[in-house]
Every structure is written in C-alpha cells, then in structure tokens.
Tab-separated table of C-alpha atoms in Angstrom:
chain	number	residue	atom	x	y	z
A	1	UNK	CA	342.579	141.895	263.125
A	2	UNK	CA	343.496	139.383	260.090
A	3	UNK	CA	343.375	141.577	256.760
A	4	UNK	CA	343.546	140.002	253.371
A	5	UNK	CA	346.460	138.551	251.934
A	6	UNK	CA	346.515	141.785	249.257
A	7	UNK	CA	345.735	144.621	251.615
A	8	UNK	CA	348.258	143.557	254.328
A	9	UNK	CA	351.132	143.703	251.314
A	10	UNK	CA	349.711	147.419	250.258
A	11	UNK	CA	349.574	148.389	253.794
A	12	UNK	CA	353.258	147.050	254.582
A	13	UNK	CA	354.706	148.519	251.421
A	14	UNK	CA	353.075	152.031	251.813
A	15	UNK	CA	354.069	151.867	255.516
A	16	UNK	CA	357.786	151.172	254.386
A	17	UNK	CA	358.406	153.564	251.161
A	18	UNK	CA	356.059	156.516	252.129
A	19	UNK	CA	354.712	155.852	248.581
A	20	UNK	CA	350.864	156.242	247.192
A	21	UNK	CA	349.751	152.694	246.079
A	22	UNK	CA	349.726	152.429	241.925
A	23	UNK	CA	347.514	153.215	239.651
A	24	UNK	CA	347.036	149.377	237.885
A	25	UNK	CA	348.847	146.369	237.601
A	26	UNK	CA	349.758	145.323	233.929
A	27	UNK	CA	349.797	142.003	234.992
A	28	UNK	CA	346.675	141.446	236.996
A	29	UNK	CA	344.710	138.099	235.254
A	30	UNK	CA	342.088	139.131	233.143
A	31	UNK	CA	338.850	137.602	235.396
A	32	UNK	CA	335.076	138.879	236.042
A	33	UNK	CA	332.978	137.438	238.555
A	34	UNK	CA	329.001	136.205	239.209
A	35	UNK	CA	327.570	137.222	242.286
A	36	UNK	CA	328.804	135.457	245.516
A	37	UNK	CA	326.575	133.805	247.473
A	38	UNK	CA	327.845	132.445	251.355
A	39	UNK	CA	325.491	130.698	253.618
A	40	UNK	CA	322.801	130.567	250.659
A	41	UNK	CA	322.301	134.101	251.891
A	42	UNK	CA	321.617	133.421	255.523
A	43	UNK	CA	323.252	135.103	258.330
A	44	UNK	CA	325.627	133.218	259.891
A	45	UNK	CA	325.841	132.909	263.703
A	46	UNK	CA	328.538	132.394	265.621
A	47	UNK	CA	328.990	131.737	269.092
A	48	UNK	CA	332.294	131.610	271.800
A	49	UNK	CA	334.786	128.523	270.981
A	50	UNK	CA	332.742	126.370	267.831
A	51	UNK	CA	334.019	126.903	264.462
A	52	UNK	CA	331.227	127.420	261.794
A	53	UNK	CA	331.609	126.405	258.095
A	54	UNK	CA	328.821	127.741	255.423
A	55	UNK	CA	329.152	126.823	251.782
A	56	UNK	CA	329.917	129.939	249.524
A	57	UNK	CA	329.069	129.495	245.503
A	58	UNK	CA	330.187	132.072	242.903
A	59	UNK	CA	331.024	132.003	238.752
A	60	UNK	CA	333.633	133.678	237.265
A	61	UNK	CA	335.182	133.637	233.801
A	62	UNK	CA	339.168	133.595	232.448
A	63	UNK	CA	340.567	133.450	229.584
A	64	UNK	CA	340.854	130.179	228.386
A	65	UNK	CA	344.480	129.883	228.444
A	66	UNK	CA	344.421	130.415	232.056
A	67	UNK	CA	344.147	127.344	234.135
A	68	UNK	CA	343.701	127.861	237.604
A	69	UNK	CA	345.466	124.703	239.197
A	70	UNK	CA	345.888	125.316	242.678
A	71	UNK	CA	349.458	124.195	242.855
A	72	UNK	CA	351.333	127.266	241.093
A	73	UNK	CA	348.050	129.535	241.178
A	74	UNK	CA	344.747	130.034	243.533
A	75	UNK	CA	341.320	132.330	243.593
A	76	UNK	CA	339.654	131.846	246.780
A	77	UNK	CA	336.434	133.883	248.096
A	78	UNK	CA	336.669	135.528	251.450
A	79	UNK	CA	334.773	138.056	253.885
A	80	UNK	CA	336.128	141.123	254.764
A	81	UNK	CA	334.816	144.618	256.466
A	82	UNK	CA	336.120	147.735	255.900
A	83	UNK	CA	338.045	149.300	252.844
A	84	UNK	CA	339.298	146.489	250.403
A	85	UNK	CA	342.923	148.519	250.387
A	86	UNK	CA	343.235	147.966	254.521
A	87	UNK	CA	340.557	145.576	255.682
A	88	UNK	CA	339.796	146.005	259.677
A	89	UNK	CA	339.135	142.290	259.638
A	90	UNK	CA	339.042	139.220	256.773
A	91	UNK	CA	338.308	135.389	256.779
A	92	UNK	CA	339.567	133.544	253.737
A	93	UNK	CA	338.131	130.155	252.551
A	94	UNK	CA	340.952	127.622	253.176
A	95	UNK	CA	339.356	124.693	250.820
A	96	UNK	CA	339.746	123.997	247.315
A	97	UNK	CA	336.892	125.373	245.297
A	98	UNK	CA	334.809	122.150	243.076
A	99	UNK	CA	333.988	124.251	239.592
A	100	UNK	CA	332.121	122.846	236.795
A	101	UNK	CA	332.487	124.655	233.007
A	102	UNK	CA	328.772	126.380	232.290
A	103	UNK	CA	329.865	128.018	229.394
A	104	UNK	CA	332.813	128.726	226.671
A	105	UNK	CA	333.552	131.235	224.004
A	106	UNK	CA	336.713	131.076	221.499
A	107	UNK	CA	338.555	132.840	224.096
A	108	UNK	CA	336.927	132.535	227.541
A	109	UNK	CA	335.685	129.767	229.761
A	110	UNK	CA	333.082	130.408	232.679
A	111	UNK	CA	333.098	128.295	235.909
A	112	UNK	CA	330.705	128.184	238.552
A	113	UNK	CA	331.848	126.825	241.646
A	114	UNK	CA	331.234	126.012	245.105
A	115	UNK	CA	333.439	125.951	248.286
A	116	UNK	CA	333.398	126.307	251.962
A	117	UNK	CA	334.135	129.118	254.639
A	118	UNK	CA	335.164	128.770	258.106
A	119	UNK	CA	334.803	131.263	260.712
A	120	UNK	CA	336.007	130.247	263.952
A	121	UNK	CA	335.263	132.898	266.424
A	122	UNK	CA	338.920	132.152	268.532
A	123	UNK	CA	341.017	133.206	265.274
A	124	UNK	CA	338.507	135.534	263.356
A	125	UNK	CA	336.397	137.310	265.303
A	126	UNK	CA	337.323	140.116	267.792
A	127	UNK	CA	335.033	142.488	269.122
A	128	UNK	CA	331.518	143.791	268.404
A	129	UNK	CA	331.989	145.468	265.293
A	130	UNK	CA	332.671	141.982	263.747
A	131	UNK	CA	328.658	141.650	264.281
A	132	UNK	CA	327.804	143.190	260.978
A	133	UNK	CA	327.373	143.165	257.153
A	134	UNK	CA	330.628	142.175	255.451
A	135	UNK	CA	331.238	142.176	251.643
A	136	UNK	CA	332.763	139.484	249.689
A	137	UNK	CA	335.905	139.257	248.032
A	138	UNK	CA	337.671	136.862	245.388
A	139	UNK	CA	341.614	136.646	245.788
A	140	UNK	CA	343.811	135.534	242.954
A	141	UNK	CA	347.541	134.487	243.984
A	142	UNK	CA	350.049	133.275	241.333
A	143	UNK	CA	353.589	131.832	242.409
A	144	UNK	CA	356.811	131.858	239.889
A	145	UNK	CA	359.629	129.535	242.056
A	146	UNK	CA	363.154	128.893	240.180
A	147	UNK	CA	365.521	127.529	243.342
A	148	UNK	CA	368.218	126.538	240.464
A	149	UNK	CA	370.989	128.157	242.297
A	150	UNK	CA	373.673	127.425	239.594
A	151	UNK	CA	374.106	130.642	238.222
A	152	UNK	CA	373.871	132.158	241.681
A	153	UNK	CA	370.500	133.097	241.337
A	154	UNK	CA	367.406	132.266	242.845
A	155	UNK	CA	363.672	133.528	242.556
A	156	UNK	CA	360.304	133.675	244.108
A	157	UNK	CA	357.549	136.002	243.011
A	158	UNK	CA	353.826	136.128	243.870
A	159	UNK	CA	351.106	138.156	242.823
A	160	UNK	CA	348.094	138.422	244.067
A	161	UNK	CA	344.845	140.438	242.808
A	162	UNK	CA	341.746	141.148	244.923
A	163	UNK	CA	337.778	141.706	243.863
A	164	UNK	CA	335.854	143.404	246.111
A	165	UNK	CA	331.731	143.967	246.325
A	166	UNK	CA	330.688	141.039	245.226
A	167	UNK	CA	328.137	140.307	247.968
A	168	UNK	CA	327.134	140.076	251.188
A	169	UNK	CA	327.454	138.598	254.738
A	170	UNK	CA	325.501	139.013	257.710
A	171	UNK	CA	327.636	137.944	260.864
A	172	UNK	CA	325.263	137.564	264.168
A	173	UNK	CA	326.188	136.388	267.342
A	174	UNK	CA	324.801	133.465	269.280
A	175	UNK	CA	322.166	134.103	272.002
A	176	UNK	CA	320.837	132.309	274.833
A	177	UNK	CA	318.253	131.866	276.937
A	178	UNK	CA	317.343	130.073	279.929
A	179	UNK	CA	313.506	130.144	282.003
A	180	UNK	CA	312.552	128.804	285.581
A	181	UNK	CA	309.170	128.861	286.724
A	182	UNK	CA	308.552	128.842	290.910
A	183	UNK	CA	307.204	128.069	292.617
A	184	UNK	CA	306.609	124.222	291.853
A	185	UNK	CA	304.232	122.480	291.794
A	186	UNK	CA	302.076	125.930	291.992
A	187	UNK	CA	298.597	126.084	293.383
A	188	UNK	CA	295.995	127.264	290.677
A	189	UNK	CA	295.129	130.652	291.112
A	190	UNK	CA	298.198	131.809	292.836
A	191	UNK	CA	300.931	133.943	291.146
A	192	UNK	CA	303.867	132.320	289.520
A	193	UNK	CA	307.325	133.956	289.161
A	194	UNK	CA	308.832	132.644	285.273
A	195	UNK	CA	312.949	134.337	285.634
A	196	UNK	CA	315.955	133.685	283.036
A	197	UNK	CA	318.440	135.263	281.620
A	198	UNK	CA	319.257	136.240	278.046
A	199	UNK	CA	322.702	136.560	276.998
A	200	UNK	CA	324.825	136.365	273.807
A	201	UNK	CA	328.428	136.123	272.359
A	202	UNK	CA	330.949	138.075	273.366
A	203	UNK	CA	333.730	137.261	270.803
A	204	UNK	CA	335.947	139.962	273.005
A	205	UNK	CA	336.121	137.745	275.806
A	206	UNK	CA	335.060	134.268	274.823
A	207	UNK	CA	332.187	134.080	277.241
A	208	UNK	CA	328.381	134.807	276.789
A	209	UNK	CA	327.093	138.134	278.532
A	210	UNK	CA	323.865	139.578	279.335
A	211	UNK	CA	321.420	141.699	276.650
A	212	UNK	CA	320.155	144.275	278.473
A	213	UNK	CA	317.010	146.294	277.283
A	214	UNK	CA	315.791	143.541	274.681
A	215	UNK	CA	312.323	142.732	274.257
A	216	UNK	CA	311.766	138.817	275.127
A	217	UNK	CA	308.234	137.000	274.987
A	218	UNK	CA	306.840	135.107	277.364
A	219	UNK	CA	305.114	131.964	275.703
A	220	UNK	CA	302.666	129.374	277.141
A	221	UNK	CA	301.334	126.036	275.933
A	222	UNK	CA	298.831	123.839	278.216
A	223	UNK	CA	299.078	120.498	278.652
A	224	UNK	CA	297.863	118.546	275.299
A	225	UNK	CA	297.994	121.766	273.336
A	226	UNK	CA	300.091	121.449	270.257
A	227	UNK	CA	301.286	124.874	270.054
A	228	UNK	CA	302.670	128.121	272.428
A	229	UNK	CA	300.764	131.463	272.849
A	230	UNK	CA	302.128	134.601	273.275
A	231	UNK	CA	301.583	135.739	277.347
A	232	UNK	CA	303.766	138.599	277.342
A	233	UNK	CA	306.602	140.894	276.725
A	234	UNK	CA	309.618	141.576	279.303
A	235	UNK	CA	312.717	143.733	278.869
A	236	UNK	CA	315.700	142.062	279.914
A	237	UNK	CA	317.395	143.975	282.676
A	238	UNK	CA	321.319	143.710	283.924
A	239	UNK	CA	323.127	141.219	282.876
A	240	UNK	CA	320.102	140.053	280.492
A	241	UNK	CA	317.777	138.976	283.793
A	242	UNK	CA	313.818	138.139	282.774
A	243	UNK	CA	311.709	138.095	285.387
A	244	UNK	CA	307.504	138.625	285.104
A	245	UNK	CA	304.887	136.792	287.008
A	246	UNK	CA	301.513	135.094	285.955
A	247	UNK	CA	298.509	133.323	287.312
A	248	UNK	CA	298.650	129.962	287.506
A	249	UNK	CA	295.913	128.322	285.961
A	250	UNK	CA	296.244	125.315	284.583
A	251	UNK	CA	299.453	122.799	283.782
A	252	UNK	CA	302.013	123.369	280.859
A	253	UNK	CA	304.944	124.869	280.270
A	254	UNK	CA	306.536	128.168	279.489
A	255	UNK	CA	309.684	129.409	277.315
A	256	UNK	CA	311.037	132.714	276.574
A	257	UNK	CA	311.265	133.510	272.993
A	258	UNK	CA	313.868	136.518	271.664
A	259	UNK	CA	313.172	137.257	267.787
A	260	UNK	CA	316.953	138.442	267.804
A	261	UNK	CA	318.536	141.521	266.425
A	262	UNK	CA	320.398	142.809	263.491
A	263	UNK	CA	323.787	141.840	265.476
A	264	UNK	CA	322.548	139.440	267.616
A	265	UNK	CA	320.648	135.547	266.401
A	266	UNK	CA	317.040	134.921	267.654
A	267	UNK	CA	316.678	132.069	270.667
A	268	UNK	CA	314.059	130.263	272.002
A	269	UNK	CA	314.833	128.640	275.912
A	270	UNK	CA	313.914	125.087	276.409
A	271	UNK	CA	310.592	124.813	278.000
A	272	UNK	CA	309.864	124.408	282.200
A	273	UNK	CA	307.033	122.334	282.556
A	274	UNK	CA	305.100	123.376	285.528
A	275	UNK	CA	302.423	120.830	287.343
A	276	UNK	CA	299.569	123.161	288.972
A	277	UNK	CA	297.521	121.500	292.049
C-alpha cells in the first residue's frame, strides 16, 4: 500500500526510536483550507489496466509572505483511507495546481485552485477495500538545499505538513456486462433463452470477475420503439452468469441493465437484436 509522503516518515521514525510522535511542529506553515472537491463530487470508477484522471478544486489561504513556488516548496491534494498518521493506502496529485487570488487581507492571501488526480489501478489500487469512501488531504513540503561543501558541510532538510478531512471520494470499480439471446432468428410464440454474465474489477488480480447474487434487469425495446422497458429481474449466479427466458413476441432487442452498488459502478450491456419469424 502507498501511504502519504508525511505518514510514511512518522511511521519510519516511530518504528526506529520507539518514540510517541510530537505534540506540534513550531514550524508547520500557517495555512487553512476550503472544502475539496475531486471528480466534481462524482464517484470515480476504475477498472483493470486504464489510468483515470478527475479534476480536484480546493481554496486555501497563507500568509502573504508565503509564496508557494513549486521549485523550493509544494501543497498538493491527495486521497487517502485510513488514519492520516499511517494511511492503509494514498494517491497524490502529481500536477501543478493553476490558482487564481479570490481574496486578500493585510496579512493573508486566499487562492482557489484547480488540479488533476490520477489513479491508475496497476500502482494505486490493491484489493477490495480500496472500493470505498476516502477522505482528502492537502500536503505541504518545503526543501532547504546548501551543497556548498567548503566548510565541510552540507545540508538538506524537508518538511512536510499534512491536512486531513477535507472531503470526500467515492472509489467504485468498473462492471460489465454482456447478453445473448437464442435461439435466432426465434419463432414468435416460442420461449427465448437471454444469458450473460456480469462481472467487475478485481484490482487484486488485474482481471474482471463475476458478481454473484446482484440484482440485474432484463430490458426490452421493439423494433421502432424509442425507448427500453423493464421485463424482469435476475440474480446473477457463479461467476456473475444471467440467464432467464421470455416469449418471443415480436422483433427488438434486449440488454441487461445493473444499477451498480456502493463498491461497484452501474453497467448497461450492448443490446442483441433478435429477428422473430
């Protein structure tokens, strides 16, 4: 699991000294942040092997003698799950943030900005748990770099302050679904088997796998008709199998519908058109 720049430092440090983790930091920037908003507050979905970027916007305000430059010091927004002190799993924005001044005050300056978040599922995502609510963070980082090695001395020092709770993140994964109707051409009157399979991410293995016990709907639309009807319900079985049967009556086509769950995104299967003689 990738944890945030912040809690992988307290984690390491703790782990090496035995220590409790400090109260404060003196030196942690004075900043306040707006509400985060990531996928204009949309779940995302993700499936096996394609990366998905959303767009994340957010204010915050500094003190106005604190530039944030991006060379010697950054504040991204990320995702993480779990405790903010030892995330079980993070994704930081890797773009630079565009930020626009909406306000000032003698000693503060507010920004709202707007940047983008990648999640690819073959570096970020894990297992099944990653199919939930995550929270948003903002991380600060600051870098002080002398390498003037004339006096025998060289430095490096980075600090880095994280902001937790500032919103939310639904993470789904991807479904599919498939339909065949048989026999065809069918002869009106007689029954017609519709079958297919619904299946969804499994970020685990990098393959889709069947969704057993979900409710799927069985839609119809006849031939000149401009919209489906509802026909019935099936509960997909091992490895996500669909199977019902119907009368055939008349031509058109037929889809399966799933209206998704809270881990999983809702599908519709392309349609099978199906001539009856």
């Amino acid at each position: 699991m990738r944890k945030l720049a912040i809690s992988a430092a307290v984690s390491g440090a703790l782990a090496l000294t035995g220590l409790a983790a400090p109260a404060a930091s003196a030196d942690s920037p004075d900043l306040t942040f707006g509400a985060v908003t990531v996928n204009n507050g949309k779940p995302i979905a993700v499936g096996t092997k394609a990366a998905v970027t959303v767009p994340v916007t957010y204010s915050f305000t500094r003190p106005d003698d604190l530039v944030i430059d991006y060379k010697n010091n950054f504040l991204i927004v990320a995702l993480y799950r779990g405790p903010l002190v030892e995330t079980d799993n993070a994704v930081e924005a890797g773009s630079k943030p565009v930020c626009t001044t909406t306000a000032t005050t003698d000693t503060t300056v507010t920004e709202s900005c707007a940047a983008k978040l990648t999640i690819d599922p073959r570096d970020n995502l894990y297992t099944a748990a990653d199919a939930t609510t995550w929270k948003a963070a903002a991380l600060y980082s600051e870098t002080a770099i002398d390498l003037d090695e004339s006096d025998g001395h060289i430095s490096l020092h980075t600090g880095i302050d994280l902001w937790g709770n500032l919103g939310t993140a639904k993470l789904q994964r991807i479904s599919r679904v498939t339909v065949n109707a048989t026999p065809e051409p069918a002869v009106k009157g007689r029954t017609l088997t519709v079958k297919g399979k619904l299946t969804r991410a499994d970020w685990n293995t990098g393959t889709y796998a069947g969704y057993k016990g979900q409710k799927v709907t069985l839609q119809f639309k006849a031939k000149g008709a401009t919209a489906y009807t509802d026909v019935k319900t099936v509960t997909s079985g091992t490895g996500g199998a669909l199977s019902t049967t119907v009368k055939a009556s008349k031509d058109g086509s037929y889809r399966y519908k799933f209206a998704g769950t809270s881990t999983t995104a809702a599908k519709t299967s392309a349609a099978d058109y199906v001539d009856v003689k």
